[in-house]
XYZ file of C-alpha atoms in Angstrom:
548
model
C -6.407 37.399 63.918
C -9.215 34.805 65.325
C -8.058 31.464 64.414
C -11.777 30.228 63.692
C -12.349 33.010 60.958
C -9.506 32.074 59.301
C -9.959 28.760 58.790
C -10.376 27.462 55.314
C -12.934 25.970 54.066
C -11.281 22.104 54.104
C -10.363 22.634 57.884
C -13.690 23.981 59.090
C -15.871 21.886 57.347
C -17.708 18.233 57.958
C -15.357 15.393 58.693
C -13.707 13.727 55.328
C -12.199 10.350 55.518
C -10.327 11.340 52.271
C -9.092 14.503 53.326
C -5.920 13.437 52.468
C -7.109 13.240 48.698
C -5.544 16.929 47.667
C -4.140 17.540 51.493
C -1.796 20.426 51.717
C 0.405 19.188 54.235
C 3.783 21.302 55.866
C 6.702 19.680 56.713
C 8.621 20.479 60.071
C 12.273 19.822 61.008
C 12.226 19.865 64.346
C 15.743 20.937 64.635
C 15.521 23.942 63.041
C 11.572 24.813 63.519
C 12.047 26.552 66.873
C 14.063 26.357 70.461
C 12.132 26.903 73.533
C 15.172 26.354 76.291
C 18.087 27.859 74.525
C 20.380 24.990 73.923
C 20.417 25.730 70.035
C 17.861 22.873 69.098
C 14.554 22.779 67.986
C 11.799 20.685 70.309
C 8.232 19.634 70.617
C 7.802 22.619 72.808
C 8.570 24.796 70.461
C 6.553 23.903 67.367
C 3.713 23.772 69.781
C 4.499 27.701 70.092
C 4.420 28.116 66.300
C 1.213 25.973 65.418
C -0.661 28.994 65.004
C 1.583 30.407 62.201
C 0.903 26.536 60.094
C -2.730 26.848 61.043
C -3.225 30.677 59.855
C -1.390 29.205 55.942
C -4.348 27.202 55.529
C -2.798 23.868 55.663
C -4.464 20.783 56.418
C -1.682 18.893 58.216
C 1.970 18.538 59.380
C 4.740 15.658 58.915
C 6.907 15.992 61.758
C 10.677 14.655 61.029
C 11.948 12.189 63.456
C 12.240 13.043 67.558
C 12.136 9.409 68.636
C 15.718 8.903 70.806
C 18.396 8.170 68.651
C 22.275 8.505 68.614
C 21.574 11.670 66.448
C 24.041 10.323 64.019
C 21.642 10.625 60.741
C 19.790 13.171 63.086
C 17.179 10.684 64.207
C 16.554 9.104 60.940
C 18.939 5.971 63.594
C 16.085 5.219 65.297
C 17.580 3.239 68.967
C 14.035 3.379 70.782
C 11.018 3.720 68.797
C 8.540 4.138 71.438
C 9.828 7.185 73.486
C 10.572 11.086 72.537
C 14.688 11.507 72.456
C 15.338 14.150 75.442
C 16.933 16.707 73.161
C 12.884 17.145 71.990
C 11.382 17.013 75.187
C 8.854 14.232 76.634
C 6.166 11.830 75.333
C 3.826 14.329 77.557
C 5.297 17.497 75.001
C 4.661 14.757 72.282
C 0.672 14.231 73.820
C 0.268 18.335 73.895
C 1.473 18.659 70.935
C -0.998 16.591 69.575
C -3.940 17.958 71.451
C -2.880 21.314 70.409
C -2.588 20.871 66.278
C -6.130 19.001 66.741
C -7.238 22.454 68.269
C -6.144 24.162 65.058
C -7.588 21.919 62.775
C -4.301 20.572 61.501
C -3.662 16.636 61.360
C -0.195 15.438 62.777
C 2.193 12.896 60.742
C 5.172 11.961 61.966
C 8.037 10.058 60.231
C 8.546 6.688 60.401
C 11.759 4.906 60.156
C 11.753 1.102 59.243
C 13.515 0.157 56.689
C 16.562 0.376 59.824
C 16.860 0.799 62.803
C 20.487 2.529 64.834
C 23.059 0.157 65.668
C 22.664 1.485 69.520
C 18.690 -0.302 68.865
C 17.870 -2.797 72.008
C 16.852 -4.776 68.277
C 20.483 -4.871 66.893
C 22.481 -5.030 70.292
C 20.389 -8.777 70.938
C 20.857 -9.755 66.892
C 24.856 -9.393 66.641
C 25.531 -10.855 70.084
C 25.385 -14.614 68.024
C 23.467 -16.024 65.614
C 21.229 -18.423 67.654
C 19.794 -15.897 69.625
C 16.197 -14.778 69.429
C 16.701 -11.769 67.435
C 19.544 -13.495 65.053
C 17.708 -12.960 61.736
C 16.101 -9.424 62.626
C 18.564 -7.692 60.577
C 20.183 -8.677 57.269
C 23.205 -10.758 58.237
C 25.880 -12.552 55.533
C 28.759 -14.372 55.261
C 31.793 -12.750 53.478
C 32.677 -14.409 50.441
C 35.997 -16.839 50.532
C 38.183 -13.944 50.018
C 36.338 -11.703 52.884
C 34.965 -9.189 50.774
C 31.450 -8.527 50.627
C 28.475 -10.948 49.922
C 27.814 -8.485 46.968
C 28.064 -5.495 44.963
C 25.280 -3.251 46.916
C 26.441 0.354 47.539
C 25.099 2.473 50.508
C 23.784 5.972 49.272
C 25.821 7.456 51.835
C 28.872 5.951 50.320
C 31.033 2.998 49.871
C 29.870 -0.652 50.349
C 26.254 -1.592 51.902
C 27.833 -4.244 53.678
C 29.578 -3.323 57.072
C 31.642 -6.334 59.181
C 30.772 -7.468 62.632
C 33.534 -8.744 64.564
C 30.641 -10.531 67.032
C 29.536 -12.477 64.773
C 31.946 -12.774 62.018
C 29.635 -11.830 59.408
C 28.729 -8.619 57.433
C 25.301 -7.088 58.177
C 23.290 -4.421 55.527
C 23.187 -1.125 56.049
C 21.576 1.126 53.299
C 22.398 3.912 54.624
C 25.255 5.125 57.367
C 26.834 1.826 58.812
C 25.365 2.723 61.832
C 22.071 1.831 60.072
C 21.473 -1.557 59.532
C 18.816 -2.932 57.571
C 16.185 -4.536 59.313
C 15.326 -8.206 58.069
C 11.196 -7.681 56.774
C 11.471 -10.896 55.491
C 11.017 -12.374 59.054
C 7.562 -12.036 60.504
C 8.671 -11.539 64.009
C 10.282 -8.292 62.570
C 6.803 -7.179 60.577
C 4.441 -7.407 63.642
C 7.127 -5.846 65.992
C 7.051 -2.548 63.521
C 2.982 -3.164 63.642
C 3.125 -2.968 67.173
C 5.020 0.129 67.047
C 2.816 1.227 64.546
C -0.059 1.135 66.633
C 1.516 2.575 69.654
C 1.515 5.968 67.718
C -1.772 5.882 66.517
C -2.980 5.380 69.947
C -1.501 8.079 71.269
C -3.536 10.215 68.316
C -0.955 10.927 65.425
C -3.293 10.869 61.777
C -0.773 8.659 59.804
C 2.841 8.819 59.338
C 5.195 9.431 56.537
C 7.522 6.524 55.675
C 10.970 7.075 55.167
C 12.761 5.153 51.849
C 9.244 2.862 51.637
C 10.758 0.960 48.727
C 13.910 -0.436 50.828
C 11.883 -2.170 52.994
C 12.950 -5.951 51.719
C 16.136 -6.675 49.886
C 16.658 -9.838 47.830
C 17.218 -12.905 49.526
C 19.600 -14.412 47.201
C 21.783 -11.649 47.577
C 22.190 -11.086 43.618
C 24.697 -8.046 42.294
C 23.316 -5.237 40.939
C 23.725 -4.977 37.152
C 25.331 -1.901 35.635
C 23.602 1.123 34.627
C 24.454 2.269 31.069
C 26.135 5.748 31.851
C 23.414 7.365 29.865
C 20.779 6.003 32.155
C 22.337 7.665 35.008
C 20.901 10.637 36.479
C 21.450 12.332 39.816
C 17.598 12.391 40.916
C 18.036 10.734 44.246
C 21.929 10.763 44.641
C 24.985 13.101 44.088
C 26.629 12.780 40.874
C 29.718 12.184 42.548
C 28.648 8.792 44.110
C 28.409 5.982 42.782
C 25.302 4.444 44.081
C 23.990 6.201 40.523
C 26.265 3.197 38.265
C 23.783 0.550 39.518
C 20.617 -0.540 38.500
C 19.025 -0.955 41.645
C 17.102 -4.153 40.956
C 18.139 -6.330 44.079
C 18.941 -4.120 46.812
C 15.750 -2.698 47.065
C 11.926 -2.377 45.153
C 11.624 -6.226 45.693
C 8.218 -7.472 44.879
C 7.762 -9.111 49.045
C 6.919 -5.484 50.014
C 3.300 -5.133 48.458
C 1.854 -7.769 51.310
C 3.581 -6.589 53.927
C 2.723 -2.856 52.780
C -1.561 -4.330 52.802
C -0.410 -5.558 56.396
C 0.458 -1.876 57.385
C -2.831 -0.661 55.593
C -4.993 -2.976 57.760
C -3.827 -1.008 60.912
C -4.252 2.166 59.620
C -7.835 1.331 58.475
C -8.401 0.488 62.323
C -7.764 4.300 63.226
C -8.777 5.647 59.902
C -5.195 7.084 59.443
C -3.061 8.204 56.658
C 0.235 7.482 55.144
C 2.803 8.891 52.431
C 5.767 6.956 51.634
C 9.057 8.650 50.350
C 9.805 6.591 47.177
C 14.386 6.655 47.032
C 14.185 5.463 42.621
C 16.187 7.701 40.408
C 14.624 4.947 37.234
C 11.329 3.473 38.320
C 10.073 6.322 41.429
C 6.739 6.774 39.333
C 6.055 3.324 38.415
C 6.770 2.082 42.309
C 4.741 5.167 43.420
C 1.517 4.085 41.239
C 2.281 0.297 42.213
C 1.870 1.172 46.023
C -0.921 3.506 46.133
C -3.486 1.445 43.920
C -6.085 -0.515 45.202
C -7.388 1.237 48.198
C -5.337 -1.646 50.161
C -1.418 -0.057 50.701
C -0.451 3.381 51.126
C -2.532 6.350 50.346
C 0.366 8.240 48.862
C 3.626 8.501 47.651
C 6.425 10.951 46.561
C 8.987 10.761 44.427
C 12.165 12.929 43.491
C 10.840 13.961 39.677
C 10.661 17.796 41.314
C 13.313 17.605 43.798
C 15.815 17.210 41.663
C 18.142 19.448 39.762
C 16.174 19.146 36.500
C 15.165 22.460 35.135
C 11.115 22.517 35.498
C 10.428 23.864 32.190
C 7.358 23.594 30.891
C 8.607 20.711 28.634
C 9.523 18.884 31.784
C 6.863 19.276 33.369
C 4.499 17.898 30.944
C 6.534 14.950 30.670
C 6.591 13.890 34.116
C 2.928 14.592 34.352
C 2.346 12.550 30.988
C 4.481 9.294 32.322
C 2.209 10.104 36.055
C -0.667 10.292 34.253
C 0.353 6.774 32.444
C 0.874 4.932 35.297
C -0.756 6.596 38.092
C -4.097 4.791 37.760
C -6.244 4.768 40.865
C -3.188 5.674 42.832
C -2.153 9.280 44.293
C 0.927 11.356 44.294
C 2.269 13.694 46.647
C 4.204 16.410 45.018
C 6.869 18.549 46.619
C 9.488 20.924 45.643
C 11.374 21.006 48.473
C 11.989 19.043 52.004
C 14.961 18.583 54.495
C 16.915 15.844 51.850
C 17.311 18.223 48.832
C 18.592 22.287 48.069
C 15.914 24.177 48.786
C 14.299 24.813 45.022
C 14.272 28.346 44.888
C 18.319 27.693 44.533
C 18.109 24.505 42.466
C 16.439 25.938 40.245
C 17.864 29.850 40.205
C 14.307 31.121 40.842
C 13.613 34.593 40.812
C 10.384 35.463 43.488
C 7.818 35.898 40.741
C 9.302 32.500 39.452
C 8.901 31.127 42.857
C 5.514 32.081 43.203
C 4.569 30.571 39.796
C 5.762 27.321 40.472
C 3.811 27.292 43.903
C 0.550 27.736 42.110
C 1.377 25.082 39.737
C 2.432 22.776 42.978
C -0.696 23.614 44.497
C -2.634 23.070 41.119
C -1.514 19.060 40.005
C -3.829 16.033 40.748
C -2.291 14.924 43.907
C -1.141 16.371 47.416
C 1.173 18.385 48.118
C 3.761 18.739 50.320
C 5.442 22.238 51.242
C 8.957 22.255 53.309
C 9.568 24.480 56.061
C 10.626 28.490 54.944
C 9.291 27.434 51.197
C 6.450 30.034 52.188
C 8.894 32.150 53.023
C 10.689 31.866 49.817
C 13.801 30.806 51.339
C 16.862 30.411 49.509
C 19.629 27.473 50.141
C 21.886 28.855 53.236
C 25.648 28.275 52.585
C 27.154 26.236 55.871
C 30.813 26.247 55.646
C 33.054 23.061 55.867
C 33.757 23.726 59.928
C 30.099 24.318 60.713
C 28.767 20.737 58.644
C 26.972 18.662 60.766
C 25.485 16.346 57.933
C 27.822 13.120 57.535
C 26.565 12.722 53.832
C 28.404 16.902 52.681
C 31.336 16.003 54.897
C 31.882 12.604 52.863
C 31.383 14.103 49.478
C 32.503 17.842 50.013
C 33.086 20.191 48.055
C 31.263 18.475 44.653
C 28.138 18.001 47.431
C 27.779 20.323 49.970
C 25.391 17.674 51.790
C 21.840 18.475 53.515
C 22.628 21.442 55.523
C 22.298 23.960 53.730
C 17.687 23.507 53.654
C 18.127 22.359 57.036
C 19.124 26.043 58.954
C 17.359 27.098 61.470
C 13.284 29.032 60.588
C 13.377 33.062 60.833
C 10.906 34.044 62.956
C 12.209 37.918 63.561
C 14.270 39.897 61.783
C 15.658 42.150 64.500
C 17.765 38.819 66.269
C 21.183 37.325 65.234
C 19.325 34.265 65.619
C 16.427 35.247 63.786
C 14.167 34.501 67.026
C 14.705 30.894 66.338
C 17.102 30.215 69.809
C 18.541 32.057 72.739
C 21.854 30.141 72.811
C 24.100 28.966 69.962
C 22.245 27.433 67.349
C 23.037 23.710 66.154
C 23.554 25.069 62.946
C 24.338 28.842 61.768
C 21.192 31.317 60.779
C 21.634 32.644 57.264
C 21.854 36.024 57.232
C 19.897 36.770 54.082
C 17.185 34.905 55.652
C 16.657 37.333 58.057
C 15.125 40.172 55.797
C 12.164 37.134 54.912
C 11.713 36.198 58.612
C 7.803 35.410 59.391
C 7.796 38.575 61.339
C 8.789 40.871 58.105
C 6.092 39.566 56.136
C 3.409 38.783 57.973
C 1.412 41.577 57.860
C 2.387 42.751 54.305
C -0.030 42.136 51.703
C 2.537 41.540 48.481
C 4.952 39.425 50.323
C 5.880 35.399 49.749
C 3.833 34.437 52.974
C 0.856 36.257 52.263
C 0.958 35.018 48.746
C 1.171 31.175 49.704
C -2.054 32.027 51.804
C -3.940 33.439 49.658
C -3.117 30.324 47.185
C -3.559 27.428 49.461
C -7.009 28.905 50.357
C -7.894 29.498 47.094
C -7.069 25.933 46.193
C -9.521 25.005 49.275
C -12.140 26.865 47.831
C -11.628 24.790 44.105
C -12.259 21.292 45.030
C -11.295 20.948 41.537
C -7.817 21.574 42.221
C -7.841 19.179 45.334
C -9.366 16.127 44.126
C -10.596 16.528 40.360
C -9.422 14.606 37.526
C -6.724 16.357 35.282
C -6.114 16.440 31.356
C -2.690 18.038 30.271
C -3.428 20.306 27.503
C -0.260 22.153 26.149
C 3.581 21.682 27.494
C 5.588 23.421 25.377
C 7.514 27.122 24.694
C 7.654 27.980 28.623
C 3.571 27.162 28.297
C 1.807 24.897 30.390
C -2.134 24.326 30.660
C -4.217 21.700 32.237
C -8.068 20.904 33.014
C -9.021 19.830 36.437
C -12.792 18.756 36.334
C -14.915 17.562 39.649
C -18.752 17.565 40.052
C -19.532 19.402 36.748
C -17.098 22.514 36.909
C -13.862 22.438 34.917
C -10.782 24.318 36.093
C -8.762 25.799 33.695
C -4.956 26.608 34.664
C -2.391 28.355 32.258
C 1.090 28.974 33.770
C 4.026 31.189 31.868
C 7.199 29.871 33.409
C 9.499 32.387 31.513
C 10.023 35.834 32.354
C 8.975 37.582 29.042
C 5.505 37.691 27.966
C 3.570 35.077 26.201
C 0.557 34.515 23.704
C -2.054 32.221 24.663
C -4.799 30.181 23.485
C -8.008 29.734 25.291
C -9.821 26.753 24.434
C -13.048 26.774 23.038
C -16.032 27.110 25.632
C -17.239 30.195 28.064
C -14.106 30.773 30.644
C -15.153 32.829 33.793
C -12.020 34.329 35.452
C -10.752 32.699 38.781
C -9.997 35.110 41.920
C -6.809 33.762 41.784
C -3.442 35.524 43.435
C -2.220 36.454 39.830
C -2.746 39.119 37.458
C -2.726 36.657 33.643
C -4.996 37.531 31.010
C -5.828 36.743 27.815
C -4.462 37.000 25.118
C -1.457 37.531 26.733
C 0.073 35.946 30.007
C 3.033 38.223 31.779
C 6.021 37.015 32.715
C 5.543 34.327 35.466
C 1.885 34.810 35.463
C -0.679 32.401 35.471
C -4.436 32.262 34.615
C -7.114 30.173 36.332
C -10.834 30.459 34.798
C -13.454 28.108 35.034
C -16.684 27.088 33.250
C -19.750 24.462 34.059
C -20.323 21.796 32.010
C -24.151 21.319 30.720
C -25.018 18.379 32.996
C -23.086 19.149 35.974
């Protein structure tokens, strides 16, 4: 197929500065996205191979997951040199083609950022625990035990146990959020700020479009050190964290979401304006994710956009849900931006979580590709994968192997991409992969659908460029109209033309209601009518208003 002909109309068209307003952007794990030397690991080499398959889905851009050199022992979310390409990836040259190449294509690049922490193997954190005169003393969040030697507080890590690990150097105890080979960085100091600038604009020289920012809301902890209050066990919910951990007993009012991070985050903003680049922040709040993710995209002065875990959790989507998260988005949102996803490399891949037959999948990708915001789709998702099962002997992930068997951990979304059908390996590596193929994925590999007109892949096509021929569905304002009895409607209206979208998520068939006004039928991948909507169907029509 010719690359050029193909392209949708948002790729091949004049140059938007808010192209990110309604970007469909594809995340890749690079572990698992595709080998190119056969040691079983995913590299820059290889997703340079498989650009073409991103570009021909109509996308608009990728977020790359970490490949900076690291310890590996969060898989590079331990960050111990944030300036060079960790050899298990390949170069800072691979980085620069792989760069030049996606531009080619049409496709923006993202990549991850990591600052809330940094590795414990950092040049940063090696200087900082030596004493604490030295120059780098306060870069990280260091405190004294209390007079028993327990903790400075109550903080729990969402990996488990306390947040506070002890350092023999220094006979103090030092933050770590995550892993206690994390620690926190100390964004309170403004040596610490304008070093993560700097590194900041070492990427976007080198040509990356923006970055997304890992756990944006952990950036600055509270300097008093203040215990978390309780959570009243009916607040609890496991949106963010395992039920079986305990990080979900707190309210999180302390450790993180402090009030400090708003400048810094118009500090980051003023970089990015330099290179005209782009940046969504992960938002880690199981009670205030949408009020945090309005509070830092408003104003045209922090980050563009923001996600949060409403739909990657293990909350049934029914229509009913969905029309309350969109209602309490709606609420808050004001001039700020969302950007939905389903699925990425953190959570079960949503097609398990939420026991989702393929018509069911397909339904909910229209409606993910139909809300006011971006969106965000995860590696395989247009594939329809399925969680893989990784047994206890094969976990890699230190999160499953804490909390198995209640949590199996992250493995299981993070197998390796099916590329061919006819390969143990599924095409993805010659030599033993770092984690096991599923076998079931094998029969949806990119190979066995790619030229088949009914299948997953060419479905999520034929939807993303539809949406990129609505710019209704991109950037137009939204009105919820009915949430209720598997039913959900909504207006999107931009430059005159409403969009009307209807979505059935049951499997039995369903009466609906047009509203009043003259609906022309969308050339939508579905086959809903009126009166009636099939099971998993949905209907897009649209009409002009008078003045538009």
């Amino acid at each position: 197929m010719n690359l050029m002909q193909d392209m949708t109309p948002a790729r091949a068209g004049l140059v938007d500065r808010d192209w990110w307003r309604g970007a469909v952007i594809y995340q890749i794990y690079p572990r698992s996205f595709q080998d190119s030397n056969g040691d079983g690991i995913g590299d820059l080499s290889g997703i340079i191979h498989r650009l073409d398959h991103i570009a021909r889905l109509g996308v608009d851009a990728v977020w790359i997951s970490p490949f900076f050199r690291s310890p590996m022992l969060d898989f590079g979310y331990d960050v111990s040199d944030y300036r060079d390409v960790d050899p298990m990836f390949g170069t800072l040259g691979d980085f620069d083609a792989l760069i030049a190449r996606a531009h080619e294509l049409g496709l923006k690049v993202l990549i991850d950022l990591v600052i809330s922490h940094t590795s414990d193997q950092h040049a940063w954190f090696q200087e900082s625990r030596q004493s604490r005169e030295n120059a780098r003393s306060d870069w990280y969040v260091w405190a004294d035990a209390k007079p028993d030697g327990t903790p400075p507080n109550n903080w729990l890590s969402i990996f488990g146990g306390s947040a506070w690990e002890w350092d023999g150097e220094r006979m103090q105890y030092y933050l770590h959020n995550f892993l206690s080979e994390q620690p926190d960085l100390n964004l309170h100091n403004p040596d610490v700020q304008d070093a993560l600038l700097d590194v900041v604009r070492f990427w976007l020289e080198r040509g990356v479009d923006g970055f997304r920012l890992d756990t944006i809301n952990f950036y600055f902890h509270d300097q008093q050190l203040r215990d978390n209050p309780a959570l009243a066990p009916e607040a609890r919910n496991a949106t963010i964290a395992p039920e079986v951990n305990p990080y979900n007993w707190q309210d999180h009012l302390y450790d993180k979401n402090q009030p400090e991070n708003l400048a810094f985050l118009r500090r980051f903003r003023s970089v990015m304006d330099e290179f005209d680049a782009v940046a969504v922040g992960e938002v880690g709040d199981a009670q205030y994710g949408l009020e945090i993710q309005s509070e830092y995209t408003s104003g045209g002065d922090k980050v563009q956009m923001c996600y949060s875990f409403e739909f990657l959790s293990g909350i049934a989507p029914t229509a009913d849900r969905v029309g309350e998260v969109l209602t309490r988005y709606e609420g808050s949102i004001g001039d700020g931006w969302a950007c939905w996803a389903f699925s990425n490399h953190d959570v079960v891949r949503h097609a398990s979580r939420w026991t989702l037959s393929e018509p069911a999948q397909r339904a909910y990708a229209a409606l993910l590709l139909s809300l006011r915001g971006s969106a965000c789709l995860y590696q395989g998702e247009e594939l329809g994968l399925t969680e893989a099962y990784v047994p206890f002997e094969h976990l890699q992930d230190p999160y499953g192997i804490r909390f198995w068997p209640k949590f199996k951990g992250r493995d299981g979304c993070r197998t390796p991409m099916p590329w061919v059908t006819d390969n143990a390996n599924g095409g993805f590596t010659e030599g033993k992969p770092w984690l096991p193929v599923a076998v079931e994925h094998l029969s949806h590999s990119v190979a066995a659908q790619d030229e088949k007109s009914d299948s997953m892949l060419a479905f999520y096509r034929r939807m993303i460029r539809f949406r990129a021929t609505e710019p209704a569905l991109a950037k137009g304002d939204f009105t919820l109209l009915h949430a209720a009895d598997d039913i959900l409607s909504f207006s999107r209206q931009h430059a005159g033309r409403t969009v009307l979208c209807i979505f059935n998520l049951s499997d039995s068939a369903q009466d609906i209601d047009m509203p009043d006004g003259d609906w022309t039928p969308l050339a939508a991948p579905f086959d809903g009518t009126a009166p009636t909507l099939g099971p998993w169907q949905a209907l897009y029509a649209a009409q002009e208003s008078s003045d538009g």
